[in-house]
Amino acid sequence: MITYTTGTPTEYDDLLDFGNYVFKIDFKALLPKLYDHQEHLAPYHFIAKEGNRIKAMVGCFPLDLNVGTHHLKGMGIGTVSVHPYSRRQGFMKHLMTNALDFMQAEQADFAILSGQRQRYEYFGFAPTGVMMRFVVDQVNLAHKSITHTDSFTLRPFDDLTSLELQHISKWHHSKLLFSSRPLENFITICKTWQAQPFAFYQDGVLKGYIIIADTNVLDFYIEETSLLGPLLSLTLSQQNLGGLSLSVGPHDQDLITYLMDFAENYSISTATHLNILNYETFIRTFLALKSSYTSLEKGRLILEIKDVATLLIEIGEQIQVTPTDQAPHISLSHLEATHFLCDPMRFIPEELRDLTALIYSWFPLPFSFCSIDNV
């Protein structure tokens, strides 16, 4: 008989072993923030059991996102695993449904995950959001006379003093968009995905930090934009890398301008798979973020998300997003609405041609999510 339940702290090791077996990887090393003595997270695993044997598992972990002065409550889906002998029996569908019910009960504003697109579209997740991805190598830097000297150094986070780590934590939590990283788990979180976090110094003075995994910069902070070049130059040299790829959210206008001056190339891509659970709060929050770095067209748009809500989005002196019973300008399914609101590619449906300037001004919403904080 199959029972559906959630994990308990006493089952934590069994949950870890099951994930390791199905994926043939070491989750303790890959995701220490979830699986290195984090027994308190066991109840965030939805499991299917036959007797005492785990047959399938879906992790649904609390996340958050601070956007300007706003806080969004999120959930992250991960460790979706089914025993090889138990596939095609509907376990994942049942557990994903349980996880979505949990999100609704927790009044989460959004959820994210990584995975195969079509598999998770059935559960309301769409690949979307906006990230600017830059590729930089030493030749790019050299042609702009950007280099590093012996005055610049990197030190692993493990070698930092408590005061230095607190300083870096404050920097991270001062960003315009960030997920919270409790100080007691800060280093562990920054080592997610087998990443290496380094503090950056100039003449012995802390100036920023960088977190890399192979040739990817997963996160960074720099006190002065002009120091990003020397930081990249030093990282390339010290790690003996041919190039680095780094991602920047559209709200980081100074960094985008700086990088576009010398990067080998750049692309605009989606951020992650997103499921908007609270459209009203989500839209209002990211329109407010967008208004902090660009002017938004004044006007109104009535959007129906079928079987979810009809919202009046209005920008005048203030940004307002409110439920309405007025006839919508456009009616979209949940997945269509997610793409309409957040996709980096933009097209204007025929029925909205009169609102072209407004739509190009408002959308895409600048949703992005740092991969180091994903699950």
Short mmCIF file of C-alpha atoms in Angstrom, two decimals:
data_model
loop_
_atom_site.label_atom_id
_atom_site.label_comp_id
_atom_site.label_asym_id
_atom_site.label_seq_id
_atom_site.Cartn_x
_atom_site.Cartn_y
_atom_site.Cartn_z
CA MET A 1 0.00 0.00 0.00
CA ILE A 2 1.31 3.45 -0.97
CA THR A 3 1.11 6.23 1.60
CA TYR A 4 1.80 9.89 0.92
CA THR A 5 3.36 11.87 3.73
CA THR A 6 6.18 14.28 4.57
CA GLY A 7 9.61 13.47 5.89
CA THR A 8 10.64 13.58 9.52
CA PRO A 9 14.03 14.50 11.01
CA THR A 10 14.62 10.83 11.90
CA GLU A 11 14.22 9.96 8.19
CA TYR A 12 16.65 12.66 7.03
CA ASP A 13 19.47 10.23 6.23
CA ASP A 14 17.05 8.01 4.28
CA LEU A 15 15.90 11.02 2.23
CA LEU A 16 19.51 11.88 1.43
CA ASP A 17 20.36 8.29 0.52
CA PHE A 18 17.31 8.05 -1.76
CA GLY A 19 18.20 11.24 -3.62
CA ASN A 20 21.82 10.13 -3.99
CA TYR A 21 20.73 6.73 -5.34
CA VAL A 22 18.26 8.06 -7.90
CA PHE A 23 20.47 10.88 -9.21
CA LYS A 24 23.81 9.04 -8.76
CA ILE A 25 25.32 12.16 -7.18
CA ASP A 26 26.37 13.33 -3.71
CA PHE A 27 23.70 15.79 -2.59
CA LYS A 28 25.58 16.50 0.63
CA ALA A 29 28.45 17.94 -1.42
CA LEU A 30 26.28 19.50 -4.13
CA LEU A 31 23.64 21.11 -1.89
CA PRO A 32 25.10 21.41 1.61
CA LYS A 33 22.53 24.08 2.52
CA LEU A 34 19.85 21.37 2.21
CA TYR A 35 21.65 18.09 2.89
CA ASP A 36 24.62 18.68 5.16
CA HIS A 37 23.13 18.14 8.64
CA GLN A 38 19.98 20.14 7.87
CA GLU A 39 17.56 17.73 9.55
CA HIS A 40 15.07 20.54 10.19
CA LEU A 41 14.37 20.56 6.43
CA ALA A 42 13.14 16.96 6.38
CA PRO A 43 9.44 17.98 6.67
CA TYR A 44 9.79 19.92 3.41
CA HIS A 45 10.12 16.62 1.55
CA PHE A 46 6.89 15.14 0.19
CA ILE A 47 7.32 11.38 -0.10
CA ALA A 48 5.53 8.30 -1.37
CA LYS A 49 6.24 5.19 0.70
CA GLU A 50 5.43 1.53 0.44
CA GLY A 51 5.83 0.21 3.93
CA ASN A 52 9.09 1.73 5.13
CA ARG A 53 10.58 2.08 1.65
CA ILE A 54 10.66 5.45 -0.12
CA LYS A 55 9.37 5.15 -3.68
CA ALA A 56 9.36 8.82 -4.73
CA MET A 57 10.21 12.24 -3.32
CA VAL A 58 9.68 15.93 -4.08
CA GLY A 59 11.40 18.66 -2.08
CA CYS A 60 9.51 21.92 -1.58
CA PHE A 61 11.76 24.32 0.30
CA PRO A 62 11.06 27.83 1.61
CA LEU A 63 12.75 30.64 -0.28
CA ASP A 64 12.35 34.37 -0.13
CA LEU A 65 13.09 37.28 -2.38
CA ASN A 66 13.60 40.84 -1.25
CA VAL A 67 12.83 43.31 -4.03
CA GLY A 68 13.56 46.90 -3.08
CA THR A 69 11.48 47.47 0.04
CA HIS A 70 9.18 44.53 -0.70
CA HIS A 71 9.40 40.94 0.50
CA LEU A 72 8.08 38.02 -1.56
CA LYS A 73 7.54 34.59 -0.06
CA GLY A 74 8.74 31.85 -2.36
CA MET A 75 9.12 28.09 -2.58
CA GLY A 76 11.74 26.08 -4.44
CA ILE A 77 11.08 22.65 -5.91
CA GLY A 78 14.04 20.30 -5.97
CA THR A 79 15.26 16.71 -5.53
CA VAL A 80 12.34 15.42 -7.62
CA SER A 81 13.12 11.72 -7.67
CA VAL A 82 11.35 8.44 -8.37
CA HIS A 83 12.83 5.00 -7.81
CA PRO A 84 13.75 3.40 -11.18
CA TYR A 85 11.40 0.47 -10.48
CA SER A 86 8.51 2.76 -9.56
CA ARG A 87 8.30 5.09 -12.54
CA ARG A 88 5.17 5.73 -14.63
CA GLN A 89 2.93 5.02 -11.65
CA GLY A 90 1.86 8.64 -11.05
CA PHE A 91 3.98 9.24 -7.94
CA MET A 92 5.57 12.47 -9.16
CA LYS A 93 2.21 13.90 -10.26
CA HIS A 94 0.70 13.13 -6.87
CA LEU A 95 3.64 14.59 -4.92
CA MET A 96 3.86 17.72 -7.08
CA THR A 97 0.14 18.30 -6.48
CA ASN A 98 0.71 17.94 -2.74
CA ALA A 99 3.58 20.42 -2.93
CA LEU A 100 1.45 22.95 -4.82
CA ASP A 101 -1.33 22.58 -2.24
CA PHE A 102 1.27 23.26 0.45
CA MET A 103 2.43 26.41 -1.35
CA GLN A 104 -1.13 27.71 -1.50
CA ALA A 105 -1.67 26.95 2.19
CA GLU A 106 1.55 28.80 3.00
CA GLN A 107 0.36 31.76 0.88
CA ALA A 108 3.54 31.77 -1.17
CA ASP A 109 3.85 34.48 -3.81
CA PHE A 110 5.88 32.44 -6.28
CA ALA A 111 7.71 29.16 -6.77
CA ILE A 112 10.74 28.23 -8.87
CA LEU A 113 12.53 25.11 -10.07
CA SER A 114 15.01 23.81 -12.63
CA GLY A 115 14.10 20.97 -14.94
CA GLN A 116 12.71 19.82 -18.26
CA ARG A 117 10.24 22.40 -19.55
CA GLN A 118 7.32 20.26 -20.70
CA ARG A 119 7.39 18.08 -17.59
CA TYR A 120 6.83 21.02 -15.27
CA GLU A 121 4.52 23.12 -17.42
CA TYR A 122 1.79 20.67 -16.36
CA PHE A 123 2.25 22.06 -12.85
CA GLY A 124 2.23 25.75 -13.78
CA PHE A 125 5.97 26.39 -14.15
CA ALA A 126 7.31 28.28 -17.17
CA PRO A 127 10.91 29.16 -18.16
CA THR A 128 10.96 32.93 -17.91
CA GLY A 129 12.48 35.95 -16.19
CA VAL A 130 15.27 38.14 -17.54
CA MET A 131 19.00 37.73 -17.14
CA MET A 132 21.84 39.45 -19.00
CA ARG A 133 24.63 36.91 -19.47
CA PHE A 134 28.13 38.21 -20.29
CA VAL A 135 31.25 36.33 -21.38
CA VAL A 136 34.58 37.93 -20.52
CA ASP A 137 38.18 36.81 -21.15
CA GLN A 138 41.62 38.31 -20.62
CA VAL A 139 41.82 39.59 -24.22
CA ASN A 140 38.63 41.60 -23.71
CA LEU A 141 40.11 43.14 -20.59
CA ALA A 142 43.54 43.76 -22.09
CA HIS A 143 42.14 45.77 -25.01
CA LYS A 144 40.50 48.09 -22.49
CA SER A 145 43.72 48.24 -20.42
CA ILE A 146 41.90 46.51 -17.55
CA THR A 147 44.16 44.33 -15.43
CA HIS A 148 45.04 43.55 -11.84
CA THR A 149 48.17 44.23 -9.82
CA ASP A 150 49.69 42.69 -6.71
CA SER A 151 47.56 45.10 -4.69
CA PHE A 152 44.49 42.95 -5.50
CA THR A 153 44.00 39.63 -3.71
CA LEU A 154 41.36 36.93 -3.22
CA ARG A 155 40.78 34.92 -0.05
CA PRO A 156 38.40 31.95 0.41
CA PHE A 157 35.41 32.59 2.65
CA ASP A 158 36.64 29.86 5.02
CA ASP A 159 39.67 32.07 5.86
CA LEU A 160 37.65 35.18 6.74
CA THR A 161 37.22 36.65 10.17
CA SER A 162 33.72 36.90 11.60
CA LEU A 163 33.80 40.68 11.04
CA GLU A 164 34.76 40.26 7.39
CA LEU A 165 31.97 37.74 6.85
CA GLN A 166 29.49 40.09 8.51
CA HIS A 167 30.64 42.85 6.15
CA ILE A 168 30.07 40.63 3.12
CA SER A 169 26.67 39.58 4.46
CA LYS A 170 25.65 43.22 4.82
CA TRP A 171 26.72 43.88 1.24
CA HIS A 172 24.65 40.99 -0.03
CA HIS A 173 21.61 42.11 1.94
CA SER A 174 21.96 45.68 0.64
CA LYS A 175 21.33 44.66 -2.96
CA LEU A 176 18.24 45.90 -4.73
CA LEU A 177 17.17 42.28 -5.26
CA PHE A 178 18.38 39.43 -3.04
CA SER A 179 17.41 36.27 -1.19
CA SER A 180 18.17 36.19 2.51
CA ARG A 181 21.23 34.22 3.62
CA PRO A 182 21.34 33.86 7.43
CA LEU A 183 24.81 34.69 8.70
CA GLU A 184 25.18 31.31 10.42
CA ASN A 185 24.61 29.55 7.07
CA PHE A 186 26.13 32.18 4.79
CA ILE A 187 29.24 30.24 3.78
CA THR A 188 27.32 26.97 3.38
CA ILE A 189 24.80 28.66 1.06
CA CYS A 190 27.61 30.23 -0.96
CA LYS A 191 29.12 26.78 -1.53
CA THR A 192 25.93 25.50 -3.19
CA TRP A 193 26.45 23.76 -6.55
CA GLN A 194 30.08 23.07 -5.55
CA ALA A 195 30.86 26.76 -5.85
CA GLN A 196 33.93 28.50 -4.50
CA PRO A 197 33.36 31.84 -2.73
CA PHE A 198 36.18 34.39 -2.47
CA ALA A 199 36.53 37.76 -0.79
CA PHE A 200 38.17 40.48 -2.91
CA TYR A 201 40.69 42.96 -1.49
CA GLN A 202 42.55 46.02 -2.70
CA ASP A 203 45.61 46.90 -0.62
CA GLY A 204 44.24 44.67 2.12
CA VAL A 205 40.87 46.46 2.20
CA LEU A 206 37.76 44.36 1.53
CA LYS A 207 36.11 45.55 -1.69
CA GLY A 208 33.69 42.80 -2.69
CA TYR A 209 33.24 39.10 -3.26
CA ILE A 210 32.85 36.59 -6.10
CA ILE A 211 31.37 33.07 -6.16
CA ILE A 212 32.45 30.82 -9.04
CA ALA A 213 31.70 27.29 -10.21
CA ASP A 214 33.96 26.19 -13.06
CA THR A 215 33.78 29.13 -15.50
CA ASN A 216 30.51 30.55 -14.18
CA VAL A 217 30.20 33.45 -11.80
CA LEU A 218 27.14 32.52 -9.72
CA ASP A 219 27.12 35.68 -7.62
CA PHE A 220 29.26 38.72 -6.92
CA TYR A 221 29.27 42.12 -5.28
CA ILE A 222 31.66 44.96 -5.92
CA GLU A 223 31.85 48.14 -3.86
CA GLU A 224 32.83 50.23 -6.90
CA THR A 225 31.74 49.28 -10.41
CA SER A 226 35.17 50.17 -11.84
CA LEU A 227 36.74 47.42 -9.72
CA LEU A 228 34.74 44.66 -11.43
CA GLY A 229 37.31 44.50 -14.25
CA PRO A 230 40.27 43.93 -11.92
CA LEU A 231 38.20 41.38 -9.99
CA LEU A 232 37.48 39.43 -13.17
CA SER A 233 41.11 39.73 -14.33
CA LEU A 234 42.41 38.43 -11.01
CA THR A 235 39.90 35.57 -10.94
CA LEU A 236 40.76 34.49 -14.49
CA SER A 237 44.47 34.54 -13.69
CA GLN A 238 44.34 32.91 -10.26
CA GLN A 239 41.93 30.15 -11.36
CA ASN A 240 43.74 29.67 -14.69
CA LEU A 241 40.54 30.11 -16.71
CA GLY A 242 40.11 30.99 -20.36
CA GLY A 243 36.97 32.99 -19.70
CA LEU A 244 34.15 33.68 -17.29
CA SER A 245 30.40 33.84 -17.76
CA LEU A 246 28.42 36.06 -15.40
CA SER A 247 24.75 36.99 -15.16
CA VAL A 248 23.26 40.33 -14.18
CA GLY A 249 19.64 41.22 -13.55
CA PRO A 250 18.11 44.03 -15.65
CA HIS A 251 17.91 46.24 -12.55
CA ASP A 252 21.73 46.35 -12.32
CA GLN A 253 22.02 49.14 -14.88
CA ASP A 254 25.52 50.35 -13.90
CA LEU A 255 26.96 46.84 -14.14
CA ILE A 256 25.28 46.19 -17.49
CA THR A 257 26.64 49.44 -18.92
CA TYR A 258 30.14 48.65 -17.63
CA LEU A 259 30.21 45.08 -18.95
CA MET A 260 28.81 45.92 -22.37
CA ASP A 261 31.85 48.11 -22.99
CA PHE A 262 34.26 45.17 -23.20
CA ALA A 263 32.56 41.75 -22.84
CA GLU A 264 33.22 39.30 -25.70
CA ASN A 265 29.49 38.81 -26.11
CA TYR A 266 26.25 38.95 -24.21
CA SER A 267 22.85 37.35 -24.42
CA ILE A 268 19.44 37.91 -22.88
CA SER A 269 18.03 34.71 -21.44
CA THR A 270 15.44 33.39 -19.04
CA ALA A 271 16.25 33.17 -15.34
CA THR A 272 14.55 29.98 -14.14
CA HIS A 273 11.22 28.14 -14.20
CA LEU A 274 8.63 30.32 -12.47
CA ASN A 275 5.15 29.71 -11.12
CA ILE A 276 3.41 32.95 -10.10
CA LEU A 277 1.09 32.13 -7.20
CA ASN A 278 0.09 35.66 -6.18
CA TYR A 279 -0.19 37.74 -9.33
CA GLU A 280 -1.36 40.90 -7.56
CA THR A 281 1.65 41.15 -5.25
CA PHE A 282 4.13 39.83 -7.82
CA ILE A 283 3.18 42.34 -10.53
CA ARG A 284 3.07 45.30 -8.13
CA THR A 285 6.46 44.41 -6.62
CA PHE A 286 8.33 44.07 -9.90
CA LEU A 287 6.73 47.12 -11.47
CA ALA A 288 7.97 49.05 -8.44
CA LEU A 289 11.47 47.65 -9.01
CA LYS A 290 11.35 48.60 -12.68
CA SER A 291 10.23 52.13 -11.84
CA SER A 292 13.38 52.53 -9.70
CA TYR A 293 15.63 52.53 -12.78
CA THR A 294 13.41 53.54 -15.71
CA SER A 295 10.31 55.61 -16.42
CA LEU A 296 7.07 53.70 -16.80
CA GLU A 297 4.32 54.75 -19.20
CA LYS A 298 1.23 56.02 -17.42
CA GLY A 299 -1.96 54.13 -18.18
CA ARG A 300 -4.08 51.12 -17.32
CA LEU A 301 -4.36 47.51 -18.42
CA ILE A 302 -6.95 44.94 -17.36
CA LEU A 303 -5.51 41.44 -17.47
CA GLU A 304 -7.52 38.28 -16.94
CA ILE A 305 -5.64 35.18 -15.85
CA LYS A 306 -8.20 32.48 -16.58
CA ASP A 307 -9.49 30.63 -13.51
CA VAL A 308 -7.22 32.76 -11.29
CA ALA A 309 -8.02 36.49 -11.25
CA THR A 310 -8.81 39.60 -13.27
CA LEU A 311 -6.54 42.48 -12.34
CA LEU A 312 -6.54 46.18 -13.08
CA ILE A 313 -2.95 47.35 -13.45
CA GLU A 314 -2.77 51.12 -13.31
CA ILE A 315 0.19 53.48 -13.21
CA GLY A 316 -0.25 57.16 -12.50
CA GLU A 317 1.29 58.84 -9.52
CA GLN A 318 1.35 55.39 -7.92
CA ILE A 319 1.49 51.78 -9.05
CA GLN A 320 -1.78 49.99 -8.36
CA VAL A 321 -2.70 46.37 -9.00
CA THR A 322 -6.20 45.48 -7.83
CA PRO A 323 -8.86 42.84 -8.55
CA THR A 324 -11.65 44.04 -10.82
CA ASP A 325 -14.83 42.79 -12.47
CA GLN A 326 -14.33 45.04 -15.50
CA ALA A 327 -13.98 43.52 -18.97
CA PRO A 328 -10.33 42.61 -19.62
CA HIS A 329 -8.18 44.01 -22.40
CA ILE A 330 -6.73 40.52 -22.74
CA SER A 331 -7.52 37.08 -21.32
CA LEU A 332 -4.68 34.57 -20.92
CA SER A 333 -4.10 31.17 -19.38
CA HIS A 334 -1.75 30.90 -16.40
CA LEU A 335 1.25 29.89 -18.55
CA GLU A 336 0.45 32.50 -21.19
CA ALA A 337 0.20 35.18 -18.50
CA THR A 338 3.57 34.18 -17.04
CA HIS A 339 5.24 34.54 -20.43
CA PHE A 340 3.37 37.78 -21.21
CA LEU A 341 4.50 39.37 -17.94
CA CYS A 342 8.07 38.10 -17.63
CA ASP A 343 9.54 36.84 -20.92
CA PRO A 344 12.53 38.74 -22.32
CA MET A 345 11.10 38.34 -25.82
CA ARG A 346 8.12 40.62 -26.44
CA PHE A 347 5.26 40.44 -28.91
CA ILE A 348 2.07 42.45 -28.86
CA PRO A 349 -1.20 40.55 -29.41
CA GLU A 350 -3.51 42.06 -32.00
CA GLU A 351 -6.07 43.09 -29.39
CA LEU A 352 -3.44 45.15 -27.52
CA ARG A 353 -1.87 47.10 -30.38
CA ASP A 354 -3.32 50.35 -29.01
CA LEU A 355 -1.37 49.72 -25.81
CA THR A 356 1.97 48.93 -27.47
CA ALA A 357 3.93 51.75 -25.79
CA LEU A 358 2.52 50.86 -22.38
CA ILE A 359 3.30 47.15 -22.73
CA TYR A 360 6.87 47.76 -23.91
CA SER A 361 7.33 50.14 -20.99
CA TRP A 362 5.96 47.84 -18.28
CA PHE A 363 7.03 44.40 -19.45
CA PRO A 364 8.94 42.22 -19.13
CA LEU A 365 8.89 42.51 -15.37
CA PRO A 366 12.51 42.39 -14.14
CA PHE A 367 12.21 39.05 -12.36
CA SER A 368 15.53 37.33 -11.82
CA PHE A 369 16.85 34.88 -9.25
CA CYS A 370 20.42 34.23 -8.18
CA SER A 371 21.33 30.60 -8.97
CA ILE A 372 23.26 30.20 -5.72
CA ASP A 373 19.97 30.63 -3.84
CA ASN A 374 18.03 28.19 -6.02
CA VAL A 375 17.41 24.59 -4.97
#
